[in-house]
Protein backbone atom coordinates (compact mmCIF):
# COMPACT_ATOMS: atom_id res chain seq x y z
CA UNK A 1 -4.40 -1.91 25.85
CA UNK A 2 -7.48 -4.01 24.90
CA UNK A 3 -7.25 -7.67 24.25
CA UNK A 4 -6.91 -8.26 20.61
CA UNK A 5 -8.49 -11.16 18.85
CA UNK A 6 -5.94 -13.76 17.17
CA UNK A 7 -6.02 -15.96 14.09
CA UNK A 8 -3.17 -17.96 12.26
CA UNK A 9 -0.42 -15.88 10.89
CA UNK A 10 -0.25 -16.21 7.15
CA UNK A 11 3.07 -18.21 5.84
CA UNK A 12 4.12 -18.97 2.34
CA UNK A 13 4.75 -22.61 2.73
CA UNK A 14 1.63 -23.93 1.24
CA UNK A 15 2.04 -24.63 -2.39
CA UNK A 16 -1.00 -23.31 -4.39
CA UNK A 17 -1.61 -20.65 -1.63
CA UNK A 18 -1.51 -16.84 -2.69
CA UNK A 19 1.32 -16.25 -0.05
CA UNK A 20 3.39 -19.16 -1.87
CA UNK A 21 2.61 -17.78 -5.31
CA UNK A 22 3.96 -14.29 -4.42
CA UNK A 23 7.30 -15.80 -2.89
CA UNK A 24 7.70 -18.44 -5.79
CA UNK A 25 6.49 -16.37 -8.68
CA UNK A 26 5.99 -12.61 -8.15
CA UNK A 27 9.40 -12.02 -6.49
CA UNK A 28 11.43 -13.59 -9.28
CA UNK A 29 9.56 -11.55 -11.73
CA UNK A 30 10.40 -8.57 -9.99
CA UNK A 31 13.87 -9.29 -9.92
CA UNK A 32 13.74 -9.76 -13.72
CA UNK A 33 11.83 -6.30 -14.06
CA UNK A 34 14.53 -4.61 -12.05
CA UNK A 35 17.22 -6.10 -14.03
CA UNK A 36 15.89 -4.75 -17.23
CA UNK A 37 14.50 -1.46 -15.84
CA UNK A 38 17.86 0.31 -15.53
CA UNK A 39 21.24 -0.18 -16.97
CA UNK A 40 22.87 -1.83 -13.76
CA UNK A 41 26.47 -3.14 -14.15
CA UNK A 42 28.01 -6.54 -13.68
CA UNK A 43 28.23 -5.99 -9.64
CA UNK A 44 24.44 -5.34 -9.50
CA UNK A 45 23.53 -8.22 -11.94
CA UNK A 46 25.57 -10.67 -9.86
CA UNK A 47 23.72 -9.50 -6.68
CA UNK A 48 20.49 -9.68 -8.27
CA UNK A 49 21.34 -13.23 -9.35
CA UNK A 50 22.20 -14.20 -5.95
CA UNK A 51 19.05 -12.91 -4.42
CA UNK A 52 17.05 -14.79 -7.00
CA UNK A 53 18.79 -17.92 -6.15
CA UNK A 54 18.44 -17.28 -2.31
CA UNK A 55 14.56 -16.45 -2.49
CA UNK A 56 13.75 -19.39 -4.74
CA UNK A 57 16.04 -22.21 -3.48
CA UNK A 58 17.89 -20.87 -0.61
CA UNK A 59 17.38 -19.49 2.72
CA UNK A 60 17.14 -15.97 4.48
CA UNK A 61 20.57 -14.24 4.49
CA UNK A 62 21.60 -11.68 7.08
CA UNK A 63 22.26 -8.01 6.11
CA UNK A 64 25.98 -7.38 5.35
CA UNK A 65 27.84 -5.94 8.45
CA UNK A 66 28.03 -2.55 6.90
CA UNK A 67 24.29 -1.91 6.45
CA UNK A 68 23.09 1.11 8.10
CA UNK A 69 19.99 -0.57 9.50
CA UNK A 70 21.17 -3.87 10.41
CA UNK A 71 20.54 -3.26 14.07
CA UNK A 72 16.93 -2.35 13.04
CA UNK A 73 16.13 -5.41 11.24
CA UNK A 74 17.65 -7.44 13.86
CA UNK A 75 15.09 -5.97 16.29
CA UNK A 76 12.58 -6.46 13.75
CA UNK A 77 13.20 -10.30 13.61
CA UNK A 78 15.93 -11.02 11.49
CA UNK A 79 18.12 -12.60 14.42
CA UNK A 80 15.56 -15.41 14.67
CA UNK A 81 14.73 -15.60 10.86
CA UNK A 82 18.23 -15.93 9.16
CA UNK A 83 19.14 -19.41 8.01
CA UNK A 84 15.41 -20.23 7.62
CA UNK A 85 13.57 -20.94 4.36
CA UNK A 86 11.61 -17.93 2.97
CA UNK A 87 8.54 -20.13 3.00
CA UNK A 88 8.59 -20.90 6.64
CA UNK A 89 8.47 -17.34 8.15
CA UNK A 90 5.42 -15.08 8.40
CA UNK A 91 4.71 -13.81 4.85
CA UNK A 92 4.63 -10.16 5.80
CA UNK A 93 8.05 -10.43 7.03
CA UNK A 94 9.42 -12.26 4.07
CA UNK A 95 7.81 -9.84 1.58
CA UNK A 96 9.30 -7.04 3.25
CA UNK A 97 12.73 -8.36 3.83
CA UNK A 98 12.84 -9.24 -0.03
CA UNK A 99 12.59 -5.68 -0.93
CA UNK A 100 15.21 -4.51 1.49
CA UNK A 101 17.43 -7.06 0.00
CA UNK A 102 16.57 -5.90 -3.50
CA UNK A 103 17.65 -2.54 -2.64
CA UNK A 104 20.85 -3.80 -1.31
CA UNK A 105 21.51 -5.66 -4.47
CA UNK A 106 21.26 -2.70 -6.73
CA UNK A 107 23.25 -0.44 -4.30
CA UNK A 108 20.46 1.86 -3.47
CA UNK A 109 21.93 2.67 0.14
CA UNK A 110 25.47 2.98 -1.34
CA UNK A 111 27.93 4.29 -1.42
CA UNK A 112 28.37 4.50 -5.03
CA UNK A 113 26.84 5.75 -8.10
CA UNK A 114 23.39 3.83 -7.66
CA UNK A 115 22.90 5.32 -4.38
CA UNK A 116 19.29 6.69 -3.81
CA UNK A 117 18.31 5.51 -7.45
CA UNK A 118 14.71 3.95 -7.19
CA UNK A 119 14.70 0.80 -9.38
CA UNK A 120 10.89 1.07 -9.76
CA UNK A 121 11.14 4.54 -11.16
CA UNK A 122 10.86 3.76 -14.74
CA UNK A 123 7.66 1.60 -14.15
CA UNK A 124 6.25 4.38 -11.84
CA UNK A 125 6.93 7.10 -14.38
CA UNK A 126 5.55 5.10 -17.27
CA UNK A 127 2.38 4.54 -15.48
CA UNK A 128 1.95 8.43 -14.49
CA UNK A 129 2.74 9.44 -18.05
CA UNK A 130 0.31 6.90 -19.67
CA UNK A 131 -2.71 7.58 -21.78
CA UNK A 132 -4.95 6.10 -19.22
CA UNK A 133 -3.92 8.76 -16.85
CA UNK A 134 -4.79 11.61 -19.53
CA UNK A 135 -8.12 9.93 -19.54
CA UNK A 136 -8.75 9.79 -16.05
CA UNK A 137 -7.33 13.40 -15.41
CA UNK A 138 -9.70 14.67 -18.03
CA UNK A 139 -12.69 13.00 -16.47
CA UNK A 140 -12.24 15.59 -13.62
CA UNK A 141 -13.65 18.30 -15.65
CA UNK A 142 -17.02 16.59 -15.37
CA UNK A 143 -16.94 17.07 -11.53
CA UNK A 144 -16.63 20.65 -11.73
CA UNK A 145 -20.08 22.24 -11.01
CA UNK A 146 -21.62 19.23 -9.20
CA UNK A 147 -22.59 19.67 -5.59
CA UNK A 148 -19.74 19.40 -3.03
CA UNK A 149 -21.09 16.19 -1.34
CA UNK A 150 -21.36 14.46 -4.74
CA UNK A 151 -18.04 15.50 -5.87
CA UNK A 152 -16.45 14.52 -2.52
CA UNK A 153 -18.00 10.97 -2.69
CA UNK A 154 -16.76 10.51 -6.31
CA UNK A 155 -13.11 11.37 -5.17
CA UNK A 156 -13.47 9.01 -2.25
CA UNK A 157 -14.29 6.15 -4.61
CA UNK A 158 -11.84 7.28 -6.85
CA UNK A 159 -9.03 6.86 -4.37
CA UNK A 160 -10.51 3.61 -3.22
CA UNK A 161 -10.58 1.91 -6.70
CA UNK A 162 -7.31 3.60 -7.82
CA UNK A 163 -5.78 0.82 -5.79
CA UNK A 164 -6.00 -1.47 -8.65
CA UNK A 165 -3.26 0.66 -10.17
CA UNK A 166 -0.65 -1.31 -7.82
CA UNK A 167 2.31 -2.31 -10.28
CA UNK A 168 3.03 -5.32 -8.14
CA UNK A 169 -0.55 -6.76 -8.52
CA UNK A 170 -0.26 -6.39 -12.13
CA UNK A 171 2.91 -8.57 -12.40
CA UNK A 172 0.75 -11.68 -10.91
CA UNK A 173 -2.36 -10.84 -12.72
CA UNK A 174 -1.02 -10.69 -16.12
CA UNK A 175 -3.28 -13.43 -17.45
CA UNK A 176 -6.56 -11.89 -16.03
CA UNK A 177 -8.17 -8.50 -16.38
CA UNK A 178 -7.18 -6.74 -13.27
CA UNK A 179 -9.37 -3.67 -14.22
CA UNK A 180 -12.74 -5.05 -13.57
CA UNK A 181 -14.92 -2.42 -12.08
CA UNK A 182 -17.56 -2.27 -9.35
CA UNK A 183 -20.25 -2.68 -12.23
CA UNK A 184 -19.10 -6.12 -12.88
CA UNK A 185 -20.29 -7.44 -9.60
CA UNK A 186 -23.68 -8.74 -9.01
CA UNK A 187 -26.32 -7.66 -6.46
CA UNK A 188 -25.41 -10.87 -4.31
CA UNK A 189 -21.53 -10.26 -4.58
CA UNK A 190 -21.14 -6.45 -4.42
CA UNK A 191 -17.95 -4.77 -5.70
CA UNK A 192 -18.15 -3.00 -2.23
CA UNK A 193 -18.30 -5.57 0.32
CA UNK A 194 -18.23 -3.25 3.35
CA UNK A 195 -19.07 0.29 3.34
CA UNK A 196 -18.80 2.59 6.40
CA UNK A 197 -18.51 5.81 4.22
CA UNK A 198 -21.17 7.66 6.21
CA UNK A 199 -19.19 6.89 9.39
CA UNK A 200 -15.99 8.28 7.51
CA UNK A 201 -17.84 11.53 6.53
CA UNK A 202 -19.00 12.12 9.98
CA UNK A 203 -15.58 12.24 11.15
CA UNK A 204 -14.52 14.81 8.47
CA UNK A 205 -17.40 17.43 8.61
CA UNK A 206 -17.25 20.36 6.15
CA UNK A 207 -16.48 22.62 9.29
CA UNK A 208 -13.56 20.36 10.41
CA UNK A 209 -10.57 21.88 12.07
CA UNK A 210 -8.55 18.66 12.73
CA UNK A 211 -5.81 16.74 11.11
CA UNK A 212 -6.23 13.78 8.81
CA UNK A 213 -3.43 11.25 8.74
CA UNK A 214 -3.34 9.60 5.17
CA UNK A 215 -0.96 6.43 5.09
CA UNK A 216 -0.52 6.28 1.41
CA UNK A 217 0.14 3.07 -0.55
CA UNK A 218 1.01 3.15 -4.32
CA UNK A 219 2.53 5.72 -6.36
CA UNK A 220 1.73 6.69 -9.92
CA UNK A 221 -2.13 6.32 -11.15
CA UNK A 222 -3.30 5.35 -7.37
CA UNK A 223 -1.37 8.45 -5.64
CA UNK A 224 -2.78 10.85 -7.87
CA UNK A 225 -6.51 10.13 -6.82
CA UNK A 226 -5.42 10.14 -3.28
CA UNK A 227 -4.01 13.20 -3.52
CA UNK A 228 -7.15 14.59 -5.51
CA UNK A 229 -9.23 13.51 -2.39
CA UNK A 230 -6.71 15.28 -0.23
CA UNK A 231 -7.22 18.56 -2.17
CA UNK A 232 -10.90 18.31 -2.14
CA UNK A 233 -10.96 17.65 1.86
CA UNK A 234 -8.82 20.75 2.25
CA UNK A 235 -10.59 22.93 -0.19
CA UNK A 236 -14.08 22.29 1.53
CA UNK A 237 -12.74 22.51 5.14
CA UNK A 238 -13.34 18.77 6.06
CA UNK A 239 -9.54 18.70 7.28
CA UNK A 240 -7.53 21.83 8.30
CA UNK A 241 -4.26 19.84 7.85
CA UNK A 242 -3.31 16.58 5.99
CA UNK A 243 -0.18 14.39 7.16
CA UNK A 244 0.63 12.21 4.37
CA UNK A 245 2.62 9.17 5.41
CA UNK A 246 4.78 7.53 2.67
CA UNK A 247 7.68 5.16 2.55
CA UNK A 248 11.33 6.43 3.37
CA UNK A 249 12.67 4.28 0.65
CA UNK A 250 11.14 2.21 -2.37
CA UNK A 251 9.27 -0.50 -1.32
CA UNK A 252 6.83 -3.30 -2.77
CA UNK A 253 7.46 -2.21 -6.21
CA UNK A 254 5.10 0.79 -6.40
CA UNK A 255 4.71 2.03 -2.80
CA UNK A 256 4.94 5.92 -2.63
CA UNK A 257 7.93 8.00 -1.44
CA UNK A 258 8.36 11.54 -1.21
CA UNK A 259 9.91 11.73 -4.88
CA UNK A 260 6.67 10.08 -5.93
CA UNK A 261 4.55 12.82 -4.18
CA UNK A 262 6.50 15.24 -6.02
CA UNK A 263 6.11 13.63 -9.28
CA UNK A 264 2.35 13.18 -9.08
CA UNK A 265 1.86 16.83 -8.13
CA UNK A 266 3.99 17.97 -10.82
CA UNK A 267 1.97 15.94 -13.23
CA UNK A 268 -1.37 17.35 -12.17
CA UNK A 269 0.08 20.95 -12.44
CA UNK A 270 1.12 20.10 -15.91
CA UNK A 271 -2.23 18.83 -16.95
CA UNK A 272 -4.98 20.90 -18.55
CA UNK A 273 -8.38 21.80 -17.16
CA UNK A 274 -9.65 20.87 -13.71
CA UNK A 275 -6.64 18.59 -12.88
CA UNK A 276 -4.41 21.60 -13.29
CA UNK A 277 -6.36 23.46 -10.42
CA UNK A 278 -6.11 20.44 -8.09
CA UNK A 279 -2.38 20.38 -8.82
CA UNK A 280 -1.93 24.02 -8.05
CA UNK A 281 -3.89 23.73 -4.85
CA UNK A 282 -1.82 20.95 -3.57
CA UNK A 283 1.33 22.75 -4.56
CA UNK A 284 0.08 25.73 -2.37
CA UNK A 285 -0.98 23.36 0.51
CA UNK A 286 2.51 21.84 0.67
CA UNK A 287 4.11 25.28 0.47
CA UNK A 288 1.99 26.80 3.51
CA UNK A 289 2.10 23.51 5.60
CA UNK A 290 -1.56 22.26 5.25
CA UNK A 291 -0.33 19.26 3.42
CA UNK A 292 2.99 17.85 4.85
CA UNK A 293 4.73 14.49 3.89
CA UNK A 294 6.25 12.04 6.63
CA UNK A 295 8.40 9.11 6.05
CA UNK A 296 8.65 7.21 9.22
CA UNK A 297 11.02 4.15 9.41
CA UNK A 298 8.16 1.99 10.60
CA UNK A 299 6.59 2.61 7.29
CA UNK A 300 8.85 -0.10 5.80
CA UNK A 301 8.85 -2.18 8.91
CA UNK A 302 7.78 -5.86 8.43
CA UNK A 303 5.61 -5.82 11.30
CA UNK A 304 1.88 -4.99 12.11
CA UNK A 305 0.79 -1.62 13.55
CA UNK A 306 0.13 -3.34 16.83
CA UNK A 307 4.10 -2.96 17.25
CA UNK A 308 4.35 0.68 16.29
CA UNK A 309 6.90 2.81 18.19
CA UNK A 310 5.52 5.38 20.59
CA UNK A 311 6.34 8.40 18.49
CA UNK A 312 4.22 7.27 15.58
CA UNK A 313 1.38 6.27 18.20
CA UNK A 314 1.47 9.80 19.40
CA UNK A 315 1.17 11.22 15.92
CA UNK A 316 -1.71 9.07 15.03
CA UNK A 317 -3.58 9.69 18.36
CA UNK A 318 -3.20 13.55 17.63
CA UNK A 319 -5.12 13.20 14.44
CA UNK A 320 -8.83 13.36 13.85
CA UNK A 321 -8.75 10.31 11.83
CA UNK A 322 -6.22 8.09 10.32
CA UNK A 323 -6.80 6.56 6.78
CA UNK A 324 -4.95 3.46 5.74
CA UNK A 325 -4.77 3.05 1.84
CA UNK A 326 -4.48 -0.23 -0.01
CA UNK A 327 -3.82 -3.81 0.75
CA UNK A 328 -0.54 -4.00 2.36
CA UNK A 329 -1.33 -1.21 5.00
CA UNK A 330 -4.43 -3.23 5.72
CA UNK A 331 -2.50 -6.27 6.39
CA UNK A 332 -0.47 -4.27 8.85
CA UNK A 333 -3.32 -2.61 10.39
CA UNK A 334 -5.49 -5.70 11.22
CA UNK A 335 -2.56 -8.06 11.20
CA UNK A 336 -1.50 -10.38 8.45
CA UNK A 337 -3.66 -13.24 9.85
CA UNK A 338 -6.04 -15.73 8.12
CA UNK A 339 -9.06 -14.17 9.90
CA UNK A 340 -12.51 -15.51 9.65
CA UNK A 341 -14.08 -12.50 7.30
CA UNK A 342 -16.69 -11.88 9.99
CA UNK A 343 -14.25 -11.02 12.64
CA UNK A 344 -14.98 -7.53 13.73
CA UNK A 345 -12.72 -4.77 12.23
CA UNK A 346 -13.34 -2.60 15.50
CA UNK A 347 -12.06 -5.45 17.55
CA UNK A 348 -8.78 -6.03 15.55
CA UNK A 349 -8.13 -2.29 15.39
CA UNK A 350 -9.26 -1.56 19.00
CA UNK A 351 -5.35 -1.10 19.92
CA UNK A 352 -5.18 1.89 17.48
CA UNK A 353 -5.00 5.27 19.38
CA UNK A 354 -7.84 7.06 17.63
CA UNK A 355 -10.42 6.70 15.04
CA UNK A 356 -9.18 4.68 12.03
CA UNK A 357 -10.36 3.78 8.41
CA UNK A 358 -9.34 1.55 5.62
CA UNK A 359 -9.81 2.10 1.90
CA UNK A 360 -8.84 -1.09 0.13
CA UNK A 361 -9.27 -3.19 -2.73
CA UNK A 362 -8.81 -6.84 -1.87
CA UNK A 363 -5.69 -8.42 -3.10
CA UNK A 364 -4.68 -10.83 -0.50
CA UNK A 365 -6.49 -13.15 1.70
CA UNK A 366 -6.57 -11.04 4.79
CA UNK A 367 -10.15 -9.55 5.32
CA UNK A 368 -12.34 -8.71 8.31
CA UNK A 369 -15.56 -7.07 9.15
CA UNK A 370 -17.84 -8.67 6.56
CA UNK A 371 -21.31 -10.00 7.30
CA UNK A 372 -21.91 -13.56 7.15
CA UNK A 373 -24.49 -13.31 4.25
CA UNK A 374 -21.80 -11.40 2.15
CA UNK A 375 -19.31 -13.72 2.90
CA UNK A 376 -21.37 -16.78 1.83
CA UNK A 377 -22.47 -15.13 -1.33
CA UNK A 378 -18.95 -14.34 -2.27
CA UNK A 379 -17.64 -17.83 -1.67
CA UNK A 380 -20.61 -19.33 -3.61
CA UNK A 381 -20.05 -17.08 -6.55
CA UNK A 382 -16.15 -16.85 -6.63
CA UNK A 383 -14.84 -19.57 -4.28
CA UNK A 384 -11.84 -17.88 -2.46
CA UNK A 385 -10.78 -15.70 -5.61
CA UNK A 386 -12.85 -12.92 -4.29
CA UNK A 387 -10.16 -12.17 -1.52
CA UNK A 388 -7.31 -11.76 -4.09
CA UNK A 389 -8.42 -10.72 -7.47
CA UNK A 390 -8.63 -6.90 -6.93
CA UNK A 391 -12.22 -6.91 -8.05
CA UNK A 392 -13.65 -6.14 -4.69
CA UNK A 393 -13.19 -3.51 -2.29
CA UNK A 394 -14.13 -2.11 1.22
CA UNK A 395 -14.38 1.04 3.40
CA UNK A 396 -14.36 0.36 6.98
CA UNK A 397 -14.21 2.79 9.79
CA UNK A 398 -13.55 2.11 13.54
CA UNK A 399 -13.53 4.50 16.52
CA UNK A 400 -16.13 6.81 15.27
């Protein structure tokens, strides 16, 4: 294994920091949202109230003895973090464990009537069925008949910027416009702060016969453009097979599960025009095995991908390219650390067993691979807000 650079791990203890605001403000807001989303009973309400008290004023509690994954979480760090403040352990770990306890509170893992009921499903479906989604799908008609390379580039950028549809991000951006487009950026502070798209396309030539692994992020209006990109890659031979990695259970408000993939494909097939054709092709690709869905337990681990298990490493090693979508996956790919932004993306991902790419809008303080001029221009124009506002994005590739 190559030696990997290091930097301070992000914690949530500094008042005024972005991680602190997530723990102190976003998580309580998510609990309130979940309480109102479904008609939970008194038992679930009491458990949600207890979680709210714990994550704002208390300490990290262990999983109950009957929890099916208690041993797994113990191995993932719970043994050392139980009894400590949520704000004093790695931010990635505390965020992840919050969602695990949220599912425990609503009875997701059962046994009981709420077993397997996604507490975030109402919000996911509302977004998928929104008028904005209709308008975005209708825009696909304009891509019909354009040259393949132009259409593929448009769908790549649609997948990239679709990350702003993240429901969890919207909860903490309610007082700002989270839908700023790349056109709002200036020449000195570009919307796309790193662009390795040429290297990405070089790994996926039109005559490709390999496998693309796509590690998905959010459901709803982000997953739809991801699937459109997948359909395009399969249609034009840039990949013979796509393995879509999703979460094995609901996670981070809007992270995609297998059920969300099904909902998105059904949404496309029910749409008119070009969107319908994409939906039917995706349906066929799933039926014949060109598009498969994978939900590995490590997808919900509170750990960076440097610690991925051997079976997952082998899967990624067998792929032609692995693409990580979204902010959380980026944090796990490069390590949830306060890197100097000019730190080499290739260096921090040197551990990865094959070519790897990141498509990500910036919504946390973790960033690598920028040149010094771009960093300086962003800091001058926006202070540190450019790291967390969702108005900038990157396409990065290593191992090409």
